[in-house]
């Protein structure tokens, strides 16, 4: 009896493993820098890499200090942006080739650049000259990459939802604005289909909610809030409805299979005193639910099981933006403290295993 108990105790091992928790989550953020109090890029990159599960980062330029800071960092891919002011010049091949040699080629060996975003919300500028040079600039940059033997970088351009016509409800009747549809979007989508690059959109339920639809905008309800009268499909959140309206517009031209990337979306954690639906709890709900939703693999009612690479706006609060709400889209303060918890910090999980 005694002997067997000793043997029993001998073989009763408790193994405690402390393993870094690596979620299967894909989390992208926009690393905007309209601020005068942000830490230097190498500290930011070190923070992202060691403390968070963020694995896609988008920047609004080709800041060389940021690109150098990402040098040698594996597991995080980068999207860089051509400023709107460079688009016209880049529609000439010689300029596109020198832009590439000056800004990206020096970093390519060690920095994992995935996409070049040509401008930001160019169609929303209503600047005809800029808009007509957008696709030519995307084409010449693609050719310049090809001539430099770079095949892994894809070219795209992010659009605001202002590209859709006002009558884009229900989601199944989404269409591009009149005048821009055949002339602008059909050839842009053809470019994406040819080059296998994604269509980038910036959906913001924050700009679309009303007093009745706050919980629908925040993914805070499982109730069917909206039924598309044409498809009879049920919508429980506004994000899905916005993406499906974009998809319907694309599908109208036969490009329903082109990938969609959510280049920006977010919710401010503070605003003007008279703003409703703005605050810590709302921002935490939107961004937390968003990350879970896009990682669930559920897709949307019109795009079941599709996964959308999604970039939250934004990494930091940016104190030089023009309004209180715009200054407060950040997940983090400049000193790296989380503004609220959305489950993207790396945590150590304790696994206890009993072996008899
Ligand atoms: C691209 O590759 C081709 C063939 O492999 C080579 O002849 C050419 O020099 C390369 N161009 C550059 C810019 O590296
Ligand atoms: C939509 O929801 C209603 C209940 O609210 C349900 O009866 C119906 O089957 C749902 N339709 C689809 C296509 O899931
Ligand atoms: C998209 O590209 C595929 C080839 O990859 C082609 O078969 C298809 O016709 C293209 N779609 C349109 C609408 O041009
Ligand atoms: C809210 O307050 C700002 C000033 O802080 C003012 O400009 C704006 O018109 C107000 N909005 C409403 C809806 O009252």
mmCIF file of C-alpha atoms and ligand atoms in Angstrom:
data_model
loop_
_atom_site.group_PDB
_atom_site.id
_atom_site.type_symbol
_atom_site.label_atom_id
_atom_site.label_comp_id
_atom_site.label_asym_id
_atom_site.label_seq_id
_atom_site.Cartn_x
_atom_site.Cartn_y
_atom_site.Cartn_z
ATOM 1 C CA UNK A 1 0.000 0.000 0.000
ATOM 2 C CA UNK A 2 2.647 2.463 1.193
ATOM 3 C CA UNK A 3 4.986 1.501 -1.634
ATOM 4 C CA UNK A 4 2.353 1.983 -4.248
ATOM 5 C CA UNK A 5 1.516 5.413 -2.881
ATOM 6 C CA UNK A 6 5.185 6.426 -3.170
ATOM 7 C CA UNK A 7 5.247 5.144 -6.724
ATOM 8 C CA UNK A 8 2.032 6.993 -7.331
ATOM 9 C CA UNK A 9 3.522 10.242 -6.087
ATOM 10 C CA UNK A 10 6.681 9.678 -8.039
ATOM 11 C CA UNK A 11 4.842 9.432 -11.278
ATOM 12 C CA UNK A 12 2.454 12.221 -10.552
ATOM 13 C CA UNK A 13 4.049 15.041 -12.466
ATOM 14 C CA UNK A 14 2.591 18.389 -13.029
ATOM 15 C CA UNK A 15 4.009 20.124 -16.011
ATOM 16 C CA UNK A 16 3.451 23.793 -16.175
ATOM 17 C CA UNK A 17 4.166 25.376 -19.499
ATOM 18 C CA UNK A 18 4.093 29.060 -19.986
ATOM 19 C CA UNK A 19 3.635 29.639 -23.667
ATOM 20 C CA UNK A 20 3.227 32.875 -25.487
ATOM 21 C CA UNK A 21 -0.329 32.949 -26.689
ATOM 22 C CA UNK A 22 -0.335 33.342 -30.423
ATOM 23 C CA UNK A 23 -3.836 33.825 -31.656
ATOM 24 C CA UNK A 24 -4.778 32.747 -35.122
ATOM 25 C CA UNK A 25 -5.983 36.316 -35.445
ATOM 26 C CA UNK A 26 -4.905 38.500 -38.297
ATOM 27 C CA UNK A 27 -4.755 42.069 -37.073
ATOM 28 C CA UNK A 28 -3.759 45.004 -39.216
ATOM 29 C CA UNK A 29 -3.326 48.621 -38.110
ATOM 30 C CA UNK A 30 -2.726 51.938 -39.775
ATOM 31 C CA UNK A 31 0.381 53.549 -38.334
ATOM 32 C CA UNK A 32 -0.453 57.223 -38.854
ATOM 33 C CA UNK A 33 1.966 59.899 -37.725
ATOM 34 C CA UNK A 34 0.041 63.188 -37.657
ATOM 35 C CA UNK A 35 1.380 63.932 -34.175
ATOM 36 C CA UNK A 36 4.355 65.563 -32.482
ATOM 37 C CA UNK A 37 4.606 63.223 -29.514
ATOM 38 C CA UNK A 38 5.047 59.760 -31.024
ATOM 39 C CA UNK A 39 7.954 57.514 -30.059
ATOM 40 C CA UNK A 40 10.684 56.875 -32.654
ATOM 41 C CA UNK A 41 9.917 54.221 -35.290
ATOM 42 C CA UNK A 42 12.336 51.578 -33.955
ATOM 43 C CA UNK A 43 10.572 51.677 -30.564
ATOM 44 C CA UNK A 44 7.187 51.461 -32.262
ATOM 45 C CA UNK A 45 8.229 48.477 -34.357
ATOM 46 C CA UNK A 46 9.760 46.744 -31.348
ATOM 47 C CA UNK A 47 6.544 47.320 -29.404
ATOM 48 C CA UNK A 48 4.345 45.965 -32.219
ATOM 49 C CA UNK A 49 6.567 42.928 -32.652
ATOM 50 C CA UNK A 50 7.095 41.975 -29.012
ATOM 51 C CA UNK A 51 3.941 43.150 -27.257
ATOM 52 C CA UNK A 52 1.087 42.798 -29.753
ATOM 53 C CA UNK A 53 -0.331 40.258 -32.181
ATOM 54 C CA UNK A 54 -0.516 42.868 -34.976
ATOM 55 C CA UNK A 55 0.780 41.294 -38.184
ATOM 56 C CA UNK A 56 -0.057 43.844 -40.885
ATOM 57 C CA UNK A 57 0.914 47.499 -40.739
ATOM 58 C CA UNK A 58 -0.055 50.236 -43.175
ATOM 59 C CA UNK A 59 1.714 53.583 -43.350
ATOM 60 C CA UNK A 60 0.578 56.729 -45.177
ATOM 61 C CA UNK A 61 3.888 57.390 -46.936
ATOM 62 C CA UNK A 62 7.231 55.655 -47.477
ATOM 63 C CA UNK A 63 8.942 57.163 -44.433
ATOM 64 C CA UNK A 64 12.477 55.770 -44.649
ATOM 65 C CA UNK A 65 12.975 55.652 -40.876
ATOM 66 C CA UNK A 66 9.866 53.507 -40.541
ATOM 67 C CA UNK A 67 10.899 51.230 -43.427
ATOM 68 C CA UNK A 68 14.362 50.861 -41.902
ATOM 69 C CA UNK A 69 12.821 50.100 -38.498
ATOM 70 C CA UNK A 70 10.904 47.193 -40.055
ATOM 71 C CA UNK A 71 14.109 45.811 -41.536
ATOM 72 C CA UNK A 72 14.656 42.215 -40.464
ATOM 73 C CA UNK A 73 11.244 42.015 -38.775
ATOM 74 C CA UNK A 74 9.557 38.807 -39.835
ATOM 75 C CA UNK A 75 5.880 38.005 -39.537
ATOM 76 C CA UNK A 76 4.666 41.567 -40.103
ATOM 77 C CA UNK A 77 3.816 42.731 -43.598
ATOM 78 C CA UNK A 78 3.744 46.356 -44.668
ATOM 79 C CA UNK A 79 1.572 48.467 -46.919
ATOM 80 C CA UNK A 80 3.165 51.741 -48.007
ATOM 81 C CA UNK A 81 1.388 54.687 -49.590
ATOM 82 C CA UNK A 82 2.205 56.971 -52.490
ATOM 83 C CA UNK A 83 1.054 60.459 -51.428
ATOM 84 C CA UNK A 84 -1.751 61.883 -53.598
ATOM 85 C CA UNK A 85 0.618 64.675 -54.600
ATOM 86 C CA UNK A 86 2.963 62.175 -56.344
ATOM 87 C CA UNK A 87 0.297 60.413 -58.420
ATOM 88 C CA UNK A 88 0.436 62.584 -61.532
ATOM 89 C CA UNK A 89 4.202 62.364 -61.776
ATOM 90 C CA UNK A 90 4.182 58.577 -61.202
ATOM 91 C CA UNK A 91 1.976 58.013 -64.218
ATOM 92 C CA UNK A 92 5.208 58.452 -66.238
ATOM 93 C CA UNK A 93 7.269 55.275 -66.281
ATOM 94 C CA UNK A 94 10.646 56.979 -65.810
ATOM 95 C CA UNK A 95 9.321 58.757 -62.692
ATOM 96 C CA UNK A 96 7.742 55.574 -61.352
ATOM 97 C CA UNK A 97 11.062 53.757 -61.781
ATOM 98 C CA UNK A 98 13.033 56.406 -59.930
ATOM 99 C CA UNK A 99 10.391 56.677 -57.190
ATOM 100 C CA UNK A 100 10.729 52.945 -56.694
ATOM 101 C CA UNK A 101 14.544 53.034 -56.609
ATOM 102 C CA UNK A 102 14.552 55.957 -54.198
ATOM 103 C CA UNK A 103 11.855 54.761 -51.828
ATOM 104 C CA UNK A 104 11.414 51.006 -51.826
ATOM 105 C CA UNK A 105 14.205 49.090 -53.547
ATOM 106 C CA UNK A 106 16.813 49.924 -50.856
ATOM 107 C CA UNK A 107 14.573 48.262 -48.238
ATOM 108 C CA UNK A 108 13.261 45.303 -50.174
ATOM 109 C CA UNK A 109 15.821 42.704 -49.170
ATOM 110 C CA UNK A 110 15.018 42.972 -45.481
ATOM 111 C CA UNK A 111 11.587 44.587 -45.184
ATOM 112 C CA UNK A 112 8.452 42.673 -45.983
ATOM 113 C CA UNK A 113 6.471 45.079 -48.173
ATOM 114 C CA UNK A 114 3.251 43.586 -49.498
ATOM 115 C CA UNK A 115 1.203 46.380 -51.042
ATOM 116 C CA UNK A 116 1.722 49.823 -52.478
ATOM 117 C CA UNK A 117 -1.371 51.957 -51.977
ATOM 118 C CA UNK A 118 -1.409 54.585 -54.709
ATOM 119 C CA UNK A 119 -2.876 57.623 -52.987
ATOM 120 C CA UNK A 120 -5.637 57.641 -50.434
ATOM 121 C CA UNK A 121 -9.334 58.162 -51.230
ATOM 122 C CA UNK A 122 -8.395 59.821 -54.516
ATOM 123 C CA UNK A 123 -11.891 59.668 -56.004
ATOM 124 C CA UNK A 124 -13.230 61.521 -52.940
ATOM 125 C CA UNK A 125 -11.005 64.503 -53.800
ATOM 126 C CA UNK A 126 -13.238 65.152 -56.870
ATOM 127 C CA UNK A 127 -10.016 66.376 -58.533
ATOM 128 C CA UNK A 128 -10.552 65.296 -62.154
ATOM 129 C CA UNK A 129 -6.868 65.500 -63.139
ATOM 130 C CA UNK A 130 -5.817 63.430 -60.155
ATOM 131 C CA UNK A 131 -8.575 60.874 -60.713
ATOM 132 C CA UNK A 132 -7.724 60.372 -64.380
ATOM 133 C CA UNK A 133 -4.051 59.785 -63.475
ATOM 134 C CA UNK A 134 -4.833 57.224 -60.762
ATOM 135 C CA UNK A 135 -5.021 54.073 -62.882
ATOM 136 C CA UNK A 136 -2.131 55.148 -65.149
ATOM 137 C CA UNK A 137 0.027 55.573 -62.012
ATOM 138 C CA UNK A 138 -1.033 52.134 -60.745
ATOM 139 C CA UNK A 139 -0.172 50.619 -64.148
ATOM 140 C CA UNK A 140 3.246 52.282 -64.428
ATOM 141 C CA UNK A 141 4.187 51.353 -60.852
ATOM 142 C CA UNK A 142 3.237 47.767 -61.603
ATOM 143 C CA UNK A 143 5.402 47.871 -64.725
ATOM 144 C CA UNK A 144 8.241 49.510 -62.787
ATOM 145 C CA UNK A 145 8.071 46.698 -60.195
ATOM 146 C CA UNK A 146 8.129 44.155 -63.008
ATOM 147 C CA UNK A 147 11.158 45.818 -64.611
ATOM 148 C CA UNK A 148 12.902 45.729 -61.221
ATOM 149 C CA UNK A 149 12.093 42.000 -61.019
ATOM 150 C CA UNK A 150 9.937 42.490 -57.923
ATOM 151 C CA UNK A 151 6.967 40.171 -58.127
ATOM 152 C CA UNK A 152 5.726 40.023 -54.544
ATOM 153 C CA UNK A 153 4.443 43.596 -54.189
ATOM 154 C CA UNK A 154 0.920 44.312 -55.396
ATOM 155 C CA UNK A 155 -0.463 47.721 -56.291
ATOM 156 C CA UNK A 156 -3.832 49.056 -55.139
ATOM 157 C CA UNK A 157 -5.561 52.245 -53.967
ATOM 158 C CA UNK A 158 -7.949 52.703 -50.996
ATOM 159 C CA UNK A 159 -11.404 54.167 -51.610
ATOM 160 C CA UNK A 160 -13.880 55.807 -49.266
ATOM 161 C CA UNK A 161 -17.462 54.561 -49.425
ATOM 162 C CA UNK A 162 -18.261 57.828 -51.172
ATOM 163 C CA UNK A 163 -17.504 55.885 -54.376
ATOM 164 C CA UNK A 164 -20.952 54.308 -54.071
ATOM 165 C CA UNK A 165 -24.043 56.037 -55.368
ATOM 166 C CA UNK A 166 -26.523 57.324 -52.807
ATOM 167 C CA UNK A 167 -28.913 54.533 -53.699
ATOM 168 C CA UNK A 168 -26.638 51.790 -52.391
ATOM 169 C CA UNK A 169 -29.190 50.473 -49.983
ATOM 170 C CA UNK A 170 -30.142 47.668 -49.896
ATOM 171 C CA UNK A 171 -26.630 46.129 -50.051
ATOM 172 C CA UNK A 172 -27.601 44.008 -53.059
ATOM 173 C CA UNK A 173 -28.193 47.148 -55.132
ATOM 174 C CA UNK A 174 -24.839 48.774 -54.394
ATOM 175 C CA UNK A 175 -23.437 50.625 -57.385
ATOM 176 C CA UNK A 176 -20.615 53.015 -58.125
ATOM 177 C CA UNK A 177 -21.451 56.684 -58.501
ATOM 178 C CA UNK A 178 -22.796 57.641 -61.872
ATOM 179 C CA UNK A 179 -20.106 58.986 -64.124
ATOM 180 C CA UNK A 180 -17.404 57.070 -62.256
ATOM 181 C CA UNK A 181 -18.742 53.569 -62.811
ATOM 182 C CA UNK A 182 -17.764 52.654 -66.384
ATOM 183 C CA UNK A 183 -15.138 55.345 -66.811
ATOM 184 C CA UNK A 184 -13.173 54.810 -63.584
ATOM 185 C CA UNK A 185 -14.112 51.655 -61.730
ATOM 186 C CA UNK A 186 -14.525 49.204 -64.570
ATOM 187 C CA UNK A 187 -10.902 49.698 -65.732
ATOM 188 C CA UNK A 188 -9.588 49.788 -62.134
ATOM 189 C CA UNK A 189 -11.303 46.483 -61.386
ATOM 190 C CA UNK A 190 -9.935 45.045 -64.609
ATOM 191 C CA UNK A 191 -6.463 46.063 -63.367
ATOM 192 C CA UNK A 192 -7.065 44.257 -60.056
ATOM 193 C CA UNK A 193 -8.368 41.178 -61.840
ATOM 194 C CA UNK A 194 -5.322 41.098 -64.153
ATOM 195 C CA UNK A 195 -2.702 41.724 -61.486
ATOM 196 C CA UNK A 196 -4.434 39.718 -58.708
ATOM 197 C CA UNK A 197 -4.276 42.757 -56.468
ATOM 198 C CA UNK A 198 -7.057 43.599 -53.998
ATOM 199 C CA UNK A 199 -9.676 46.340 -54.158
ATOM 200 C CA UNK A 200 -9.117 48.460 -51.031
ATOM 201 C CA UNK A 201 -11.992 50.177 -49.231
ATOM 202 C CA UNK A 202 -12.329 52.261 -46.058
ATOM 203 C CA UNK A 203 -15.755 51.444 -44.576
ATOM 204 C CA UNK A 204 -16.637 53.454 -41.464
ATOM 205 C CA UNK A 205 -19.934 52.519 -39.785
ATOM 206 C CA UNK A 206 -18.958 55.373 -37.435
ATOM 207 C CA UNK A 207 -19.902 57.806 -40.200
ATOM 208 C CA UNK A 208 -23.120 55.950 -41.010
ATOM 209 C CA UNK A 209 -24.928 55.312 -37.743
ATOM 210 C CA UNK A 210 -27.991 57.113 -36.414
ATOM 211 C CA UNK A 211 -29.711 57.022 -33.009
ATOM 212 C CA UNK A 212 -31.533 53.803 -33.960
ATOM 213 C CA UNK A 213 -28.551 51.998 -35.457
ATOM 214 C CA UNK A 214 -25.741 52.485 -32.929
ATOM 215 C CA UNK A 215 -25.715 48.856 -31.773
ATOM 216 C CA UNK A 216 -25.982 47.690 -35.393
ATOM 217 C CA UNK A 217 -22.928 49.830 -36.217
ATOM 218 C CA UNK A 218 -20.995 48.509 -33.185
ATOM 219 C CA UNK A 219 -21.683 44.779 -33.893
ATOM 220 C CA UNK A 220 -23.391 44.869 -30.487
ATOM 221 C CA UNK A 221 -26.436 42.845 -31.423
ATOM 222 C CA UNK A 222 -27.132 39.395 -32.802
ATOM 223 C CA UNK A 223 -30.603 40.455 -33.881
ATOM 224 C CA UNK A 224 -31.454 40.818 -37.515
ATOM 225 C CA UNK A 225 -31.637 44.590 -37.860
ATOM 226 C CA UNK A 226 -31.933 44.801 -41.610
ATOM 227 C CA UNK A 227 -33.365 42.403 -44.186
ATOM 228 C CA UNK A 228 -32.378 43.043 -47.783
ATOM 229 C CA UNK A 229 -35.755 43.108 -49.550
ATOM 230 C CA UNK A 230 -34.232 41.790 -52.794
ATOM 231 C CA UNK A 231 -32.089 38.901 -51.528
ATOM 232 C CA UNK A 232 -33.971 38.339 -48.216
ATOM 233 C CA UNK A 233 -30.542 38.148 -46.587
ATOM 234 C CA UNK A 234 -30.309 39.147 -42.933
ATOM 235 C CA UNK A 235 -27.916 41.787 -41.643
ATOM 236 C CA UNK A 236 -26.862 42.003 -38.001
ATOM 237 C CA UNK A 237 -24.167 44.651 -38.475
ATOM 238 C CA UNK A 238 -23.541 47.693 -40.648
ATOM 239 C CA UNK A 239 -19.990 46.694 -41.593
ATOM 240 C CA UNK A 240 -21.323 43.658 -43.497
ATOM 241 C CA UNK A 241 -23.950 45.794 -45.210
ATOM 242 C CA UNK A 242 -21.297 48.305 -46.304
ATOM 243 C CA UNK A 243 -18.959 45.618 -47.637
ATOM 244 C CA UNK A 244 -21.816 43.885 -49.441
ATOM 245 C CA UNK A 245 -22.798 47.154 -51.132
ATOM 246 C CA UNK A 246 -19.205 47.441 -52.409
ATOM 247 C CA UNK A 247 -19.278 43.823 -53.511
ATOM 248 C CA UNK A 248 -22.566 44.331 -55.392
ATOM 249 C CA UNK A 249 -21.073 47.288 -57.245
ATOM 250 C CA UNK A 250 -18.008 45.207 -58.209
ATOM 251 C CA UNK A 251 -20.107 42.216 -59.218
ATOM 252 C CA UNK A 252 -22.205 44.374 -61.539
ATOM 253 C CA UNK A 253 -19.092 44.609 -63.761
ATOM 254 C CA UNK A 254 -18.235 40.933 -63.324
ATOM 255 C CA UNK A 255 -15.501 41.392 -60.702
ATOM 256 C CA UNK A 256 -17.087 39.711 -57.698
ATOM 257 C CA UNK A 257 -14.001 37.517 -57.288
ATOM 258 C CA UNK A 258 -11.512 40.354 -56.837
ATOM 259 C CA UNK A 259 -10.257 40.329 -53.227
ATOM 260 C CA UNK A 260 -11.376 43.104 -50.908
ATOM 261 C CA UNK A 261 -9.022 44.572 -48.315
ATOM 262 C CA UNK A 262 -10.407 46.817 -45.564
ATOM 263 C CA UNK A 263 -7.663 49.443 -45.651
ATOM 264 C CA UNK A 264 -9.146 51.571 -42.843
ATOM 265 C CA UNK A 265 -11.940 51.317 -40.333
ATOM 266 C CA UNK A 266 -12.258 52.416 -36.729
ATOM 267 C CA UNK A 267 -14.108 54.316 -34.031
ATOM 268 C CA UNK A 268 -12.964 57.219 -31.850
ATOM 269 C CA UNK A 269 -12.652 56.810 -28.081
ATOM 270 C CA UNK A 270 -13.359 60.487 -27.389
ATOM 271 C CA UNK A 271 -15.083 63.359 -29.133
ATOM 272 C CA UNK A 272 -16.759 66.700 -28.641
ATOM 273 C CA UNK A 273 -18.986 66.843 -25.525
ATOM 274 C CA UNK A 274 -22.106 66.967 -27.714
ATOM 275 C CA UNK A 275 -21.199 63.886 -29.798
ATOM 276 C CA UNK A 276 -23.196 60.744 -29.158
ATOM 277 C CA UNK A 277 -21.939 57.207 -29.609
ATOM 278 C CA UNK A 278 -18.348 58.283 -29.079
ATOM 279 C CA UNK A 279 -16.255 57.126 -26.150
ATOM 280 C CA UNK A 280 -14.051 54.397 -24.726
ATOM 281 C CA UNK A 281 -16.752 51.737 -24.485
ATOM 282 C CA UNK A 282 -17.984 52.380 -28.015
ATOM 283 C CA UNK A 283 -14.499 52.297 -29.529
ATOM 284 C CA UNK A 284 -13.607 49.142 -27.586
ATOM 285 C CA UNK A 285 -16.843 47.488 -28.707
ATOM 286 C CA UNK A 286 -16.421 48.380 -32.373
ATOM 287 C CA UNK A 287 -12.768 47.468 -32.741
ATOM 288 C CA UNK A 288 -12.985 44.388 -30.514
ATOM 289 C CA UNK A 289 -16.042 43.051 -32.323
ATOM 290 C CA UNK A 290 -14.556 43.965 -35.692
ATOM 291 C CA UNK A 291 -11.389 41.953 -35.058
ATOM 292 C CA UNK A 292 -13.441 38.944 -33.920
ATOM 293 C CA UNK A 293 -15.823 39.292 -36.850
ATOM 294 C CA UNK A 294 -13.237 39.496 -39.626
ATOM 295 C CA UNK A 295 -11.301 36.627 -38.077
ATOM 296 C CA UNK A 296 -14.354 34.401 -37.654
ATOM 297 C CA UNK A 297 -14.178 33.324 -41.281
ATOM 298 C CA UNK A 298 -17.924 33.867 -41.566
ATOM 299 C CA UNK A 299 -17.613 36.534 -44.214
ATOM 300 C CA UNK A 300 -20.734 38.573 -45.008
ATOM 301 C CA UNK A 301 -24.222 37.575 -46.183
ATOM 302 C CA UNK A 302 -23.251 38.107 -49.852
ATOM 303 C CA UNK A 303 -19.680 36.864 -49.392
ATOM 304 C CA UNK A 304 -19.970 33.894 -47.037
ATOM 305 C CA UNK A 305 -16.691 32.430 -45.768
ATOM 306 C CA UNK A 306 -14.543 35.172 -47.238
ATOM 307 C CA UNK A 307 -11.781 36.686 -45.147
ATOM 308 C CA UNK A 308 -10.912 40.367 -45.439
ATOM 309 C CA UNK A 309 -7.487 41.571 -44.473
ATOM 310 C CA UNK A 310 -8.431 44.488 -42.218
ATOM 311 C CA UNK A 311 -6.441 47.490 -41.022
ATOM 312 C CA UNK A 312 -7.811 49.260 -37.954
ATOM 313 C CA UNK A 313 -7.469 53.012 -37.946
ATOM 314 C CA UNK A 314 -5.343 53.725 -36.018
ATOM 315 C CA UNK A 315 -2.296 52.580 -34.055
ATOM 316 C CA UNK A 316 -1.857 55.814 -32.034
ATOM 317 C CA UNK A 317 -3.934 58.760 -30.996
ATOM 318 C CA UNK A 318 -2.639 61.567 -33.216
ATOM 319 C CA UNK A 319 -2.625 64.957 -31.501
ATOM 320 C CA UNK A 320 -2.217 67.102 -34.623
ATOM 321 C CA UNK A 321 -5.433 65.939 -36.297
ATOM 322 C CA UNK A 322 -8.043 68.632 -36.619
ATOM 323 C CA UNK A 323 -10.874 67.593 -34.288
ATOM 324 C CA UNK A 324 -11.129 65.878 -30.920
ATOM 325 C CA UNK A 325 -12.720 62.752 -32.411
ATOM 326 C CA UNK A 326 -10.105 62.529 -35.173
ATOM 327 C CA UNK A 327 -7.362 62.794 -32.559
ATOM 328 C CA UNK A 328 -8.799 59.827 -30.691
ATOM 329 C CA UNK A 329 -8.991 56.928 -33.140
ATOM 330 C CA UNK A 330 -5.874 55.306 -31.646
ATOM 331 C CA UNK A 331 -5.628 51.895 -30.000
ATOM 332 C CA UNK A 332 -2.606 53.185 -28.069
ATOM 333 C CA UNK A 333 -1.405 56.380 -26.449
ATOM 334 C CA UNK A 334 2.011 57.679 -27.521
ATOM 335 C CA UNK A 335 3.525 56.071 -24.381
ATOM 336 C CA UNK A 336 2.270 52.658 -25.612
ATOM 337 C CA UNK A 337 -0.449 52.259 -22.984
ATOM 338 C CA UNK A 338 -3.578 50.765 -24.542
ATOM 339 C CA UNK A 339 -6.425 53.286 -24.719
ATOM 340 C CA UNK A 340 -8.751 50.296 -24.148
ATOM 341 C CA UNK A 341 -8.515 46.537 -24.374
ATOM 342 C CA UNK A 342 -9.343 44.893 -27.695
ATOM 343 C CA UNK A 343 -7.458 41.654 -27.105
ATOM 344 C CA UNK A 344 -4.472 42.339 -29.330
ATOM 345 C CA UNK A 345 -1.778 42.278 -26.644
ATOM 346 C CA UNK A 346 0.420 39.188 -26.495
ATOM 347 C CA UNK A 347 -0.354 37.427 -23.262
ATOM 348 C CA UNK A 348 1.430 34.522 -21.661
ATOM 349 C CA UNK A 349 -0.949 31.645 -21.099
ATOM 350 C CA UNK A 350 -0.308 29.063 -18.418
ATOM 351 C CA UNK A 351 -1.054 25.526 -19.489
ATOM 352 C CA UNK A 352 -1.068 22.924 -16.724
ATOM 353 C CA UNK A 353 -0.746 19.327 -17.717
ATOM 354 C CA UNK A 354 -1.129 16.451 -15.256
ATOM 355 C CA UNK A 355 0.591 13.229 -16.154
ATOM 356 C CA UNK A 356 -0.144 10.135 -14.111
HETATM 357 C C1 LIG B 1 15.760 41.123 -64.021
HETATM 358 O O1 LIG B 1 15.975 39.775 -64.378
HETATM 359 C C2 LIG B 1 16.516 39.632 -65.684
HETATM 360 C C3 LIG B 1 16.549 38.139 -66.034
HETATM 361 O O2 LIG B 1 16.600 37.338 -64.901
HETATM 362 C C4 LIG B 1 17.885 40.257 -65.750
HETATM 363 O O3 LIG B 1 18.417 40.139 -67.051
HETATM 364 C C5 LIG B 1 17.763 41.728 -65.376
HETATM 365 O O4 LIG B 1 19.041 42.320 -65.309
HETATM 366 C C6 LIG B 1 17.074 41.896 -64.026
HETATM 367 N N1 LIG B 1 16.826 43.303 -63.801
HETATM 368 C C7 LIG B 1 17.084 43.893 -62.640
HETATM 369 C C8 LIG B 1 16.752 45.359 -62.558
HETATM 370 O O5 LIG B 1 17.545 43.303 -61.676
HETATM 371 C C1 LIG B 2 -33.581 35.836 -41.448
HETATM 372 O O1 LIG B 2 -34.031 35.922 -40.126
HETATM 373 C C2 LIG B 2 -35.339 35.437 -39.937
HETATM 374 C C3 LIG B 2 -35.694 35.643 -38.474
HETATM 375 O O2 LIG B 2 -35.415 36.944 -38.100
HETATM 376 C C4 LIG B 2 -35.400 33.959 -40.280
HETATM 377 O O3 LIG B 2 -36.721 33.498 -40.186
HETATM 378 C C5 LIG B 2 -34.896 33.758 -41.708
HETATM 379 O O4 LIG B 2 -34.819 32.387 -42.001
HETATM 380 C C6 LIG B 2 -33.534 34.388 -41.891
HETATM 381 N N1 LIG B 2 -33.142 34.305 -43.288
HETATM 382 C C7 LIG B 2 -31.973 33.838 -43.702
HETATM 383 C C8 LIG B 2 -31.753 33.839 -45.195
HETATM 384 O O5 LIG B 2 -31.134 33.404 -42.937
HETATM 385 C C1 LIG B 3 -10.889 38.084 -64.539
HETATM 386 O O1 LIG B 3 -9.735 37.335 -64.830
HETATM 387 C C2 LIG B 3 -9.968 36.007 -65.236
HETATM 388 C C3 LIG B 3 -8.625 35.351 -65.515
HETATM 389 O O2 LIG B 3 -7.857 35.339 -64.365
HETATM 390 C C4 LIG B 3 -10.809 35.980 -66.503
HETATM 391 O O3 LIG B 3 -11.133 34.640 -66.818
HETATM 392 C C5 LIG B 3 -12.105 36.756 -66.250
HETATM 393 O O4 LIG B 3 -12.828 36.843 -67.467
HETATM 394 C C6 LIG B 3 -11.788 38.164 -65.772
HETATM 395 N N1 LIG B 3 -13.026 38.851 -65.415
HETATM 396 C C7 LIG B 3 -13.480 39.896 -66.119
HETATM 397 C C8 LIG B 3 -14.809 40.428 -65.713
HETATM 398 O O5 LIG B 3 -12.845 40.412 -67.010
HETATM 399 C C1 LIG B 4 -21.123 70.344 -31.214
HETATM 400 O O1 LIG B 4 -20.176 71.259 -30.703
HETATM 401 C C2 LIG B 4 -19.319 71.841 -31.651
HETATM 402 C C3 LIG B 4 -18.343 72.730 -30.954
HETATM 403 O O2 LIG B 4 -17.643 72.037 -29.971
HETATM 404 C C4 LIG B 4 -20.134 72.593 -32.692
HETATM 405 O O3 LIG B 4 -19.264 73.113 -33.695
HETATM 406 C C5 LIG B 4 -21.157 71.669 -33.330
HETATM 407 O O4 LIG B 4 -21.997 72.403 -34.201
HETATM 408 C C6 LIG B 4 -22.009 70.997 -32.276
HETATM 409 N N1 LIG B 4 -22.865 69.998 -32.908
HETATM 410 C C7 LIG B 4 -24.111 69.810 -32.563
HETATM 411 C C8 LIG B 4 -24.849 68.742 -33.308
HETATM 412 O O5 LIG B 4 -24.665 70.453 -31.670
#
